[in-house]
Amino acid sequence: MKLYTKQGDDGGTVLFDGTRVRKHDPRVCAYGDVDETNAFIGVAASMAQGLAVSASGGARQDWQRLVDRLMHVQRDLFTIGAELATPIGAPNRDKVPKISESDARRLEGWIDEASAAVPPLRQFILPGGAPAASALHVCRTVCRRAERNVVALGADCSNPQVVIYLNRLSDLLFAWARCANAFSGVEDVPWQAP
């Protein structure tokens, strides 16, 4: 199977049900941002995996747990992408997997767990610190863009759980960035007003 079809050379693309749309269609922008979030999470997971391999004891377990959860999120994002790429009313739409309320609740549990592992926030912090934390902050901001573009779809996104999931995910990525700094022995950098 070839990786190229030449069917998108005219600026169009095909949705999951075979419908042709322009590549700047809001639906394509939304699932494209979800895909970009997924790719950046893959970068962060690769960084964390390298740290898990070189760490020992509890630190190894902390990094490996983060890797496993990042990979779980990647699978969820594939589900969201498939759902967004399938228009309402498409044949067999009911067979496309969907994100559910329990998926967002799982993220909430992980947020609570991650937040308990680091000192409470007393002020805003700058994105950055250890490389893995910086990568997770990039994931967070790309996820926020994906969330905004899904919200812009309005009624074309029939599952409200997609927006809820992306909202929770960006919060979780922030919490994980703080954990990555803590696992690395790097303090969060507080923002100071000029």
mmCIF file with all atom_site columns, C-alpha atoms in Angstrom:
data_model
loop_
_atom_site.group_PDB
_atom_site.id
_atom_site.type_symbol
_atom_site.label_atom_id
_atom_site.label_alt_id
_atom_site.label_comp_id
_atom_site.label_asym_id
_atom_site.label_entity_id
_atom_site.label_seq_id
_atom_site.pdbx_PDB_ins_code
_atom_site.Cartn_x
_atom_site.Cartn_y
_atom_site.Cartn_z
_atom_site.occupancy
_atom_site.B_iso_or_equiv
_atom_site.pdbx_formal_charge
_atom_site.auth_seq_id
_atom_site.auth_comp_id
_atom_site.auth_asym_id
_atom_site.auth_atom_id
_atom_site.pdbx_PDB_model_num
ATOM 1   C CA . MET A 1 1   ? 0.000   0.000  0.000  1.00 0.00 ? 1   MET A CA 1
ATOM 2   C CA . LYS A 1 2   ? 1.402   3.395  -0.995 1.00 0.00 ? 2   LYS A CA 1
ATOM 3   C CA . LEU A 1 3   ? 1.482   6.244  1.504  1.00 0.00 ? 3   LEU A CA 1
ATOM 4   C CA . TYR A 1 4   ? 0.357   8.726  -1.122 1.00 0.00 ? 4   TYR A CA 1
ATOM 5   C CA . THR A 1 5   ? -2.817  8.750  -3.199 1.00 0.00 ? 5   THR A CA 1
ATOM 6   C CA . LYS A 1 6   ? -2.516  12.160 -4.917 1.00 0.00 ? 6   LYS A CA 1
ATOM 7   C CA . GLN A 1 7   ? -6.216  12.691 -4.142 1.00 0.00 ? 7   GLN A CA 1
ATOM 8   C CA . GLY A 1 8   ? -5.410  15.582 -1.810 1.00 0.00 ? 8   GLY A CA 1
ATOM 9   C CA . ASP A 1 9   ? -3.309  17.498 -4.313 1.00 0.00 ? 9   ASP A CA 1
ATOM 10  C CA . ASP A 1 10  ? -6.271  19.743 -5.136 1.00 0.00 ? 10  ASP A CA 1
ATOM 11  C CA . GLY A 1 11  ? -6.663  20.871 -1.508 1.00 0.00 ? 11  GLY A CA 1
ATOM 12  C CA . GLY A 1 12  ? -9.380  18.378 -0.670 1.00 0.00 ? 12  GLY A CA 1
ATOM 13  C CA . THR A 1 13  ? -9.544  15.395 1.637  1.00 0.00 ? 13  THR A CA 1
ATOM 14  C CA . VAL A 1 14  ? -11.948 12.575 2.419  1.00 0.00 ? 14  VAL A CA 1
ATOM 15  C CA . LEU A 1 15  ? -13.794 12.137 5.699  1.00 0.00 ? 15  LEU A CA 1
ATOM 16  C CA . PHE A 1 16  ? -14.333 8.750  7.311  1.00 0.00 ? 16  PHE A CA 1
ATOM 17  C CA . ASP A 1 17  ? -17.599 8.197  5.412  1.00 0.00 ? 17  ASP A CA 1
ATOM 18  C CA . GLY A 1 18  ? -16.145 9.096  2.001  1.00 0.00 ? 18  GLY A CA 1
ATOM 19  C CA . THR A 1 19  ? -17.422 12.695 1.898  1.00 0.00 ? 19  THR A CA 1
ATOM 20  C CA . ARG A 1 20  ? -14.938 15.062 0.198  1.00 0.00 ? 20  ARG A CA 1
ATOM 21  C CA . VAL A 1 21  ? -14.246 18.385 1.920  1.00 0.00 ? 21  VAL A CA 1
ATOM 22  C CA . ARG A 1 22  ? -11.616 21.104 1.676  1.00 0.00 ? 22  ARG A CA 1
ATOM 23  C CA . LYS A 1 23  ? -8.560  20.673 3.903  1.00 0.00 ? 23  LYS A CA 1
ATOM 24  C CA . HIS A 1 24  ? -9.422  23.919 5.696  1.00 0.00 ? 24  HIS A CA 1
ATOM 25  C CA . ASP A 1 25  ? -12.882 22.601 6.655  1.00 0.00 ? 25  ASP A CA 1
ATOM 26  C CA . PRO A 1 26  ? -13.491 23.218 10.393 1.00 0.00 ? 26  PRO A CA 1
ATOM 27  C CA . ARG A 1 27  ? -13.939 19.481 10.977 1.00 0.00 ? 27  ARG A CA 1
ATOM 28  C CA . VAL A 1 28  ? -10.545 18.749 9.388  1.00 0.00 ? 28  VAL A CA 1
ATOM 29  C CA . CYS A 1 29  ? -8.928  21.528 11.446 1.00 0.00 ? 29  CYS A CA 1
ATOM 30  C CA . ALA A 1 30  ? -10.424 20.075 14.633 1.00 0.00 ? 30  ALA A CA 1
ATOM 31  C CA . TYR A 1 31  ? -9.326  16.484 14.079 1.00 0.00 ? 31  TYR A CA 1
ATOM 32  C CA . GLY A 1 32  ? -6.000  17.744 12.739 1.00 0.00 ? 32  GLY A CA 1
ATOM 33  C CA . ASP A 1 33  ? -5.374  19.538 16.032 1.00 0.00 ? 33  ASP A CA 1
ATOM 34  C CA . VAL A 1 34  ? -6.334  16.390 17.934 1.00 0.00 ? 34  VAL A CA 1
ATOM 35  C CA . ASP A 1 35  ? -3.836  14.471 15.785 1.00 0.00 ? 35  ASP A CA 1
ATOM 36  C CA . GLU A 1 36  ? -1.168  17.109 16.476 1.00 0.00 ? 36  GLU A CA 1
ATOM 37  C CA . THR A 1 37  ? -1.849  16.813 20.206 1.00 0.00 ? 37  THR A CA 1
ATOM 38  C CA . ASN A 1 38  ? -1.443  13.056 19.863 1.00 0.00 ? 38  ASN A CA 1
ATOM 39  C CA . ALA A 1 39  ? 1.878   13.448 18.036 1.00 0.00 ? 39  ALA A CA 1
ATOM 40  C CA . PHE A 1 40  ? 3.272   15.808 20.676 1.00 0.00 ? 40  PHE A CA 1
ATOM 41  C CA . ILE A 1 41  ? 2.125   13.412 23.399 1.00 0.00 ? 41  ILE A CA 1
ATOM 42  C CA . GLY A 1 42  ? 4.117   10.748 21.557 1.00 0.00 ? 42  GLY A CA 1
ATOM 43  C CA . VAL A 1 43  ? 7.203   12.981 21.830 1.00 0.00 ? 43  VAL A CA 1
ATOM 44  C CA . ALA A 1 44  ? 6.611   13.484 25.555 1.00 0.00 ? 44  ALA A CA 1
ATOM 45  C CA . ALA A 1 45  ? 6.042   9.740  26.067 1.00 0.00 ? 45  ALA A CA 1
ATOM 46  C CA . SER A 1 46  ? 9.298   8.948  24.250 1.00 0.00 ? 46  SER A CA 1
ATOM 47  C CA . MET A 1 47  ? 11.172  11.383 26.478 1.00 0.00 ? 47  MET A CA 1
ATOM 48  C CA . ALA A 1 48  ? 9.563   9.912  29.592 1.00 0.00 ? 48  ALA A CA 1
ATOM 49  C CA . GLN A 1 49  ? 10.351  6.375  28.396 1.00 0.00 ? 49  GLN A CA 1
ATOM 50  C CA . GLY A 1 50  ? 14.027  7.287  28.085 1.00 0.00 ? 50  GLY A CA 1
ATOM 51  C CA . LEU A 1 51  ? 13.964  8.646  31.623 1.00 0.00 ? 51  LEU A CA 1
ATOM 52  C CA . ALA A 1 52  ? 12.184  5.518  32.906 1.00 0.00 ? 52  ALA A CA 1
ATOM 53  C CA . VAL A 1 53  ? 14.897  3.317  31.422 1.00 0.00 ? 53  VAL A CA 1
ATOM 54  C CA . SER A 1 54  ? 17.701  5.296  33.057 1.00 0.00 ? 54  SER A CA 1
ATOM 55  C CA . ALA A 1 55  ? 15.969  5.823  36.433 1.00 0.00 ? 55  ALA A CA 1
ATOM 56  C CA . SER A 1 56  ? 15.888  3.419  39.342 1.00 0.00 ? 56  SER A CA 1
ATOM 57  C CA . GLY A 1 57  ? 13.463  2.471  42.101 1.00 0.00 ? 57  GLY A CA 1
ATOM 58  C CA . GLY A 1 58  ? 10.453  4.700  42.638 1.00 0.00 ? 58  GLY A CA 1
ATOM 59  C CA . ALA A 1 59  ? 11.549  7.183  39.975 1.00 0.00 ? 59  ALA A CA 1
ATOM 60  C CA . ARG A 1 60  ? 11.503  4.430  37.357 1.00 0.00 ? 60  ARG A CA 1
ATOM 61  C CA . GLN A 1 61  ? 7.953   3.499  38.415 1.00 0.00 ? 61  GLN A CA 1
ATOM 62  C CA . ASP A 1 62  ? 6.842   7.155  38.323 1.00 0.00 ? 62  ASP A CA 1
ATOM 63  C CA . TRP A 1 63  ? 8.178   7.663  34.795 1.00 0.00 ? 63  TRP A CA 1
ATOM 64  C CA . GLN A 1 64  ? 6.800   4.338  33.554 1.00 0.00 ? 64  GLN A CA 1
ATOM 65  C CA . ARG A 1 65  ? 3.349   5.095  34.972 1.00 0.00 ? 65  ARG A CA 1
ATOM 66  C CA . LEU A 1 66  ? 3.446   8.420  33.123 1.00 0.00 ? 66  LEU A CA 1
ATOM 67  C CA . VAL A 1 67  ? 4.437   6.667  29.873 1.00 0.00 ? 67  VAL A CA 1
ATOM 68  C CA . ASP A 1 68  ? 1.633   4.109  30.235 1.00 0.00 ? 68  ASP A CA 1
ATOM 69  C CA . ARG A 1 69  ? -0.944  6.814  30.877 1.00 0.00 ? 69  ARG A CA 1
ATOM 70  C CA . LEU A 1 70  ? 0.280   8.990  28.014 1.00 0.00 ? 70  LEU A CA 1
ATOM 71  C CA . MET A 1 71  ? -0.133  5.998  25.709 1.00 0.00 ? 71  MET A CA 1
ATOM 72  C CA . HIS A 1 72  ? -3.658  5.442  27.056 1.00 0.00 ? 72  HIS A CA 1
ATOM 73  C CA . VAL A 1 73  ? -4.438  9.077  26.235 1.00 0.00 ? 73  VAL A CA 1
ATOM 74  C CA . GLN A 1 74  ? -3.048  8.557  22.724 1.00 0.00 ? 74  GLN A CA 1
ATOM 75  C CA . ARG A 1 75  ? -5.537  5.748  22.153 1.00 0.00 ? 75  ARG A CA 1
ATOM 76  C CA . ASP A 1 76  ? -8.354  7.994  23.412 1.00 0.00 ? 76  ASP A CA 1
ATOM 77  C CA . LEU A 1 77  ? -7.264  10.751 21.028 1.00 0.00 ? 77  LEU A CA 1
ATOM 78  C CA . PHE A 1 78  ? -7.420  8.312  18.111 1.00 0.00 ? 78  PHE A CA 1
ATOM 79  C CA . THR A 1 79  ? -11.005 7.560  19.154 1.00 0.00 ? 79  THR A CA 1
ATOM 80  C CA . ILE A 1 80  ? -11.798 11.285 19.233 1.00 0.00 ? 80  ILE A CA 1
ATOM 81  C CA . GLY A 1 81  ? -10.185 11.778 15.831 1.00 0.00 ? 81  GLY A CA 1
ATOM 82  C CA . ALA A 1 82  ? -12.289 9.004  14.302 1.00 0.00 ? 82  ALA A CA 1
ATOM 83  C CA . GLU A 1 83  ? -15.423 10.466 15.823 1.00 0.00 ? 83  GLU A CA 1
ATOM 84  C CA . LEU A 1 84  ? -14.631 13.968 14.540 1.00 0.00 ? 84  LEU A CA 1
ATOM 85  C CA . ALA A 1 85  ? -13.813 12.621 11.065 1.00 0.00 ? 85  ALA A CA 1
ATOM 86  C CA . THR A 1 86  ? -17.259 11.010 10.812 1.00 0.00 ? 86  THR A CA 1
ATOM 87  C CA . PRO A 1 87  ? -20.025 13.492 9.950  1.00 0.00 ? 87  PRO A CA 1
ATOM 88  C CA . ILE A 1 88  ? -23.371 13.392 11.723 1.00 0.00 ? 88  ILE A CA 1
ATOM 89  C CA . GLY A 1 89  ? -25.752 11.257 9.688  1.00 0.00 ? 89  GLY A CA 1
ATOM 90  C CA . ALA A 1 90  ? -22.961 9.227  8.099  1.00 0.00 ? 90  ALA A CA 1
ATOM 91  C CA . PRO A 1 91  ? -23.800 5.579  7.490  1.00 0.00 ? 91  PRO A CA 1
ATOM 92  C CA . ASN A 1 92  ? -22.395 3.337  10.209 1.00 0.00 ? 92  ASN A CA 1
ATOM 93  C CA . ARG A 1 93  ? -21.635 6.342  12.474 1.00 0.00 ? 93  ARG A CA 1
ATOM 94  C CA . ASP A 1 94  ? -23.017 4.293  15.358 1.00 0.00 ? 94  ASP A CA 1
ATOM 95  C CA . LYS A 1 95  ? -20.160 1.806  14.823 1.00 0.00 ? 95  LYS A CA 1
ATOM 96  C CA . VAL A 1 96  ? -17.469 4.469  15.282 1.00 0.00 ? 96  VAL A CA 1
ATOM 97  C CA . PRO A 1 97  ? -16.046 4.303  18.828 1.00 0.00 ? 97  PRO A CA 1
ATOM 98  C CA . LYS A 1 98  ? -16.883 7.272  21.027 1.00 0.00 ? 98  LYS A CA 1
ATOM 99  C CA . ILE A 1 99  ? -15.334 8.926  24.036 1.00 0.00 ? 99  ILE A CA 1
ATOM 100 C CA . SER A 1 100 ? -17.565 8.716  27.120 1.00 0.00 ? 100 SER A CA 1
ATOM 101 C CA . GLU A 1 101 ? -18.119 10.338 30.479 1.00 0.00 ? 101 GLU A CA 1
ATOM 102 C CA . SER A 1 102 ? -16.093 7.578  32.156 1.00 0.00 ? 102 SER A CA 1
ATOM 103 C CA . ASP A 1 103 ? -13.058 8.575  30.060 1.00 0.00 ? 103 ASP A CA 1
ATOM 104 C CA . ALA A 1 104 ? -13.181 12.138 31.424 1.00 0.00 ? 104 ALA A CA 1
ATOM 105 C CA . ARG A 1 105 ? -13.676 10.792 34.963 1.00 0.00 ? 105 ARG A CA 1
ATOM 106 C CA . ARG A 1 106 ? -10.538 8.671  34.551 1.00 0.00 ? 106 ARG A CA 1
ATOM 107 C CA . LEU A 1 107 ? -8.619  11.832 33.650 1.00 0.00 ? 107 LEU A CA 1
ATOM 108 C CA . GLU A 1 108 ? -10.042 13.589 36.714 1.00 0.00 ? 108 GLU A CA 1
ATOM 109 C CA . GLY A 1 109 ? -8.700  10.802 38.919 1.00 0.00 ? 109 GLY A CA 1
ATOM 110 C CA . TRP A 1 110 ? -5.283  11.127 37.306 1.00 0.00 ? 110 TRP A CA 1
ATOM 111 C CA . ILE A 1 111 ? -5.380  14.925 37.782 1.00 0.00 ? 111 ILE A CA 1
ATOM 112 C CA . ASP A 1 112 ? -6.143  14.500 41.483 1.00 0.00 ? 112 ASP A CA 1
ATOM 113 C CA . GLU A 1 113 ? -3.354  11.943 41.843 1.00 0.00 ? 113 GLU A CA 1
ATOM 114 C CA . ALA A 1 114 ? -0.800  14.101 40.012 1.00 0.00 ? 114 ALA A CA 1
ATOM 115 C CA . SER A 1 115 ? -1.801  17.242 41.921 1.00 0.00 ? 115 SER A CA 1
ATOM 116 C CA . ALA A 1 116 ? -1.318  15.449 45.238 1.00 0.00 ? 116 ALA A CA 1
ATOM 117 C CA . ALA A 1 117 ? 2.235   14.465 44.216 1.00 0.00 ? 117 ALA A CA 1
ATOM 118 C CA . VAL A 1 118 ? 3.501   18.061 43.903 1.00 0.00 ? 118 VAL A CA 1
ATOM 119 C CA . PRO A 1 119 ? 3.378   21.120 46.174 1.00 0.00 ? 119 PRO A CA 1
ATOM 120 C CA . PRO A 1 120 ? 0.179   23.165 45.851 1.00 0.00 ? 120 PRO A CA 1
ATOM 121 C CA . LEU A 1 121 ? 0.341   26.111 43.467 1.00 0.00 ? 121 LEU A CA 1
ATOM 122 C CA . ARG A 1 122 ? 0.570   29.517 45.111 1.00 0.00 ? 122 ARG A CA 1
ATOM 123 C CA . GLN A 1 123 ? 1.080   31.510 41.911 1.00 0.00 ? 123 GLN A CA 1
ATOM 124 C CA . PHE A 1 124 ? 1.251   31.132 38.148 1.00 0.00 ? 124 PHE A CA 1
ATOM 125 C CA . ILE A 1 125 ? 4.203   29.219 36.742 1.00 0.00 ? 125 ILE A CA 1
ATOM 126 C CA . LEU A 1 126 ? 6.031   29.571 33.451 1.00 0.00 ? 126 LEU A CA 1
ATOM 127 C CA . PRO A 1 127 ? 5.934   26.655 31.022 1.00 0.00 ? 127 PRO A CA 1
ATOM 128 C CA . GLY A 1 128 ? 9.290   24.934 31.115 1.00 0.00 ? 128 GLY A CA 1
ATOM 129 C CA . GLY A 1 129 ? 11.752  23.351 33.471 1.00 0.00 ? 129 GLY A CA 1
ATOM 130 C CA . ALA A 1 130 ? 12.965  19.866 32.625 1.00 0.00 ? 130 ALA A CA 1
ATOM 131 C CA . PRO A 1 131 ? 12.752  18.857 28.934 1.00 0.00 ? 131 PRO A CA 1
ATOM 132 C CA . ALA A 1 132 ? 9.938   16.342 29.539 1.00 0.00 ? 132 ALA A CA 1
ATOM 133 C CA . ALA A 1 133 ? 7.962   18.978 31.463 1.00 0.00 ? 133 ALA A CA 1
ATOM 134 C CA . SER A 1 134 ? 8.477   21.478 28.648 1.00 0.00 ? 134 SER A CA 1
ATOM 135 C CA . ALA A 1 135 ? 7.214   18.915 26.129 1.00 0.00 ? 135 ALA A CA 1
ATOM 136 C CA . LEU A 1 136 ? 4.104   18.318 28.251 1.00 0.00 ? 136 LEU A CA 1
ATOM 137 C CA . HIS A 1 137 ? 3.445   22.071 28.364 1.00 0.00 ? 137 HIS A CA 1
ATOM 138 C CA . VAL A 1 138 ? 3.554   22.108 24.542 1.00 0.00 ? 138 VAL A CA 1
ATOM 139 C CA . CYS A 1 139 ? 1.084   19.197 24.550 1.00 0.00 ? 139 CYS A CA 1
ATOM 140 C CA . ARG A 1 140 ? -1.174  21.211 26.855 1.00 0.00 ? 140 ARG A CA 1
ATOM 141 C CA . THR A 1 141 ? -1.258  24.281 24.625 1.00 0.00 ? 141 THR A CA 1
ATOM 142 C CA . VAL A 1 142 ? -1.877  22.264 21.446 1.00 0.00 ? 142 VAL A CA 1
ATOM 143 C CA . CYS A 1 143 ? -4.662  20.413 23.283 1.00 0.00 ? 143 CYS A CA 1
ATOM 144 C CA . ARG A 1 144 ? -6.263  23.765 24.190 1.00 0.00 ? 144 ARG A CA 1
ATOM 145 C CA . ARG A 1 145 ? -6.226  24.718 20.496 1.00 0.00 ? 145 ARG A CA 1
ATOM 146 C CA . ALA A 1 146 ? -7.863  21.400 19.628 1.00 0.00 ? 146 ALA A CA 1
ATOM 147 C CA . GLU A 1 147 ? -10.510 22.065 22.255 1.00 0.00 ? 147 GLU A CA 1
ATOM 148 C CA . ARG A 1 148 ? -11.224 25.528 20.811 1.00 0.00 ? 148 ARG A CA 1
ATOM 149 C CA . ASN A 1 149 ? -11.570 24.121 17.291 1.00 0.00 ? 149 ASN A CA 1
ATOM 150 C CA . VAL A 1 150 ? -13.895 21.349 18.457 1.00 0.00 ? 150 VAL A CA 1
ATOM 151 C CA . VAL A 1 151 ? -16.022 23.961 20.253 1.00 0.00 ? 151 VAL A CA 1
ATOM 152 C CA . ALA A 1 152 ? -16.120 25.932 16.978 1.00 0.00 ? 152 ALA A CA 1
ATOM 153 C CA . LEU A 1 153 ? -17.716 22.901 15.288 1.00 0.00 ? 153 LEU A CA 1
ATOM 154 C CA . GLY A 1 154 ? -20.790 23.472 17.446 1.00 0.00 ? 154 GLY A CA 1
ATOM 155 C CA . ALA A 1 155 ? -23.618 21.171 16.419 1.00 0.00 ? 155 ALA A CA 1
ATOM 156 C CA . ASP A 1 156 ? -21.300 19.322 14.015 1.00 0.00 ? 156 ASP A CA 1
ATOM 157 C CA . CYS A 1 157 ? -19.763 17.665 17.082 1.00 0.00 ? 157 CYS A CA 1
ATOM 158 C CA . SER A 1 158 ? -22.702 15.782 18.539 1.00 0.00 ? 158 SER A CA 1
ATOM 159 C CA . ASN A 1 159 ? -20.831 14.280 21.500 1.00 0.00 ? 159 ASN A CA 1
ATOM 160 C CA . PRO A 1 160 ? -20.354 16.842 24.299 1.00 0.00 ? 160 PRO A CA 1
ATOM 161 C CA . GLN A 1 161 ? -17.935 14.433 25.979 1.00 0.00 ? 161 GLN A CA 1
ATOM 162 C CA . VAL A 1 162 ? -15.291 15.295 23.361 1.00 0.00 ? 162 VAL A CA 1
ATOM 163 C CA . VAL A 1 163 ? -15.002 18.901 24.588 1.00 0.00 ? 163 VAL A CA 1
ATOM 164 C CA . ILE A 1 164 ? -15.135 17.783 28.221 1.00 0.00 ? 164 ILE A CA 1
ATOM 165 C CA . TYR A 1 165 ? -12.387 15.218 27.608 1.00 0.00 ? 165 TYR A CA 1
ATOM 166 C CA . LEU A 1 166 ? -10.106 17.744 25.875 1.00 0.00 ? 166 LEU A CA 1
ATOM 167 C CA . ASN A 1 167 ? -10.718 20.264 28.658 1.00 0.00 ? 167 ASN A CA 1
ATOM 168 C CA . ARG A 1 168 ? -9.735  17.718 31.313 1.00 0.00 ? 168 ARG A CA 1
ATOM 169 C CA . LEU A 1 169 ? -6.790  16.537 29.242 1.00 0.00 ? 169 LEU A CA 1
ATOM 170 C CA . SER A 1 170 ? -5.233  19.985 29.065 1.00 0.00 ? 170 SER A CA 1
ATOM 171 C CA . ASP A 1 171 ? -5.536  20.266 32.856 1.00 0.00 ? 171 ASP A CA 1
ATOM 172 C CA . LEU A 1 172 ? -3.988  16.819 33.206 1.00 0.00 ? 172 LEU A CA 1
ATOM 173 C CA . LEU A 1 173 ? -1.086  17.706 30.915 1.00 0.00 ? 173 LEU A CA 1
ATOM 174 C CA . PHE A 1 174 ? -0.388  20.746 33.120 1.00 0.00 ? 174 PHE A CA 1
ATOM 175 C CA . ALA A 1 175 ? -0.405  18.530 36.223 1.00 0.00 ? 175 ALA A CA 1
ATOM 176 C CA . TRP A 1 176 ? 1.858   15.983 34.513 1.00 0.00 ? 176 TRP A CA 1
ATOM 177 C CA . ALA A 1 177 ? 4.275   18.746 33.457 1.00 0.00 ? 177 ALA A CA 1
ATOM 178 C CA . ARG A 1 178 ? 4.599   19.708 37.118 1.00 0.00 ? 178 ARG A CA 1
ATOM 179 C CA . CYS A 1 179 ? 5.153   16.042 38.021 1.00 0.00 ? 179 CYS A CA 1
ATOM 180 C CA . ALA A 1 180 ? 7.817   15.719 35.315 1.00 0.00 ? 180 ALA A CA 1
ATOM 181 C CA . ASN A 1 181 ? 9.663   18.642 36.878 1.00 0.00 ? 181 ASN A CA 1
ATOM 182 C CA . ALA A 1 182 ? 9.357   17.035 40.308 1.00 0.00 ? 182 ALA A CA 1
ATOM 183 C CA . PHE A 1 183 ? 10.539  13.633 38.998 1.00 0.00 ? 183 PHE A CA 1
ATOM 184 C CA . SER A 1 184 ? 13.530  15.432 37.447 1.00 0.00 ? 184 SER A CA 1
ATOM 185 C CA . GLY A 1 185 ? 14.375  17.377 40.602 1.00 0.00 ? 185 GLY A CA 1
ATOM 186 C CA . VAL A 1 186 ? 13.597  20.682 38.861 1.00 0.00 ? 186 VAL A CA 1
ATOM 187 C CA . GLU A 1 187 ? 11.436  23.332 40.498 1.00 0.00 ? 187 GLU A CA 1
ATOM 188 C CA . ASP A 1 188 ? 8.599   24.998 38.627 1.00 0.00 ? 188 ASP A CA 1
ATOM 189 C CA . VAL A 1 189 ? 9.530   28.537 37.585 1.00 0.00 ? 189 VAL A CA 1
ATOM 190 C CA . PRO A 1 190 ? 7.141   31.053 39.157 1.00 0.00 ? 190 PRO A CA 1
ATOM 191 C CA . TRP A 1 191 ? 5.845   33.914 37.045 1.00 0.00 ? 191 TRP A CA 1
ATOM 192 C CA . GLN A 1 192 ? 6.781   37.306 38.397 1.00 0.00 ? 192 GLN A CA 1
ATOM 193 C CA . ALA A 1 193 ? 4.904   40.404 37.345 1.00 0.00 ? 193 ALA A CA 1
ATOM 194 C CA . PRO A 1 194 ? 7.161   43.099 35.855 1.00 0.00 ? 194 PRO A CA 1
#
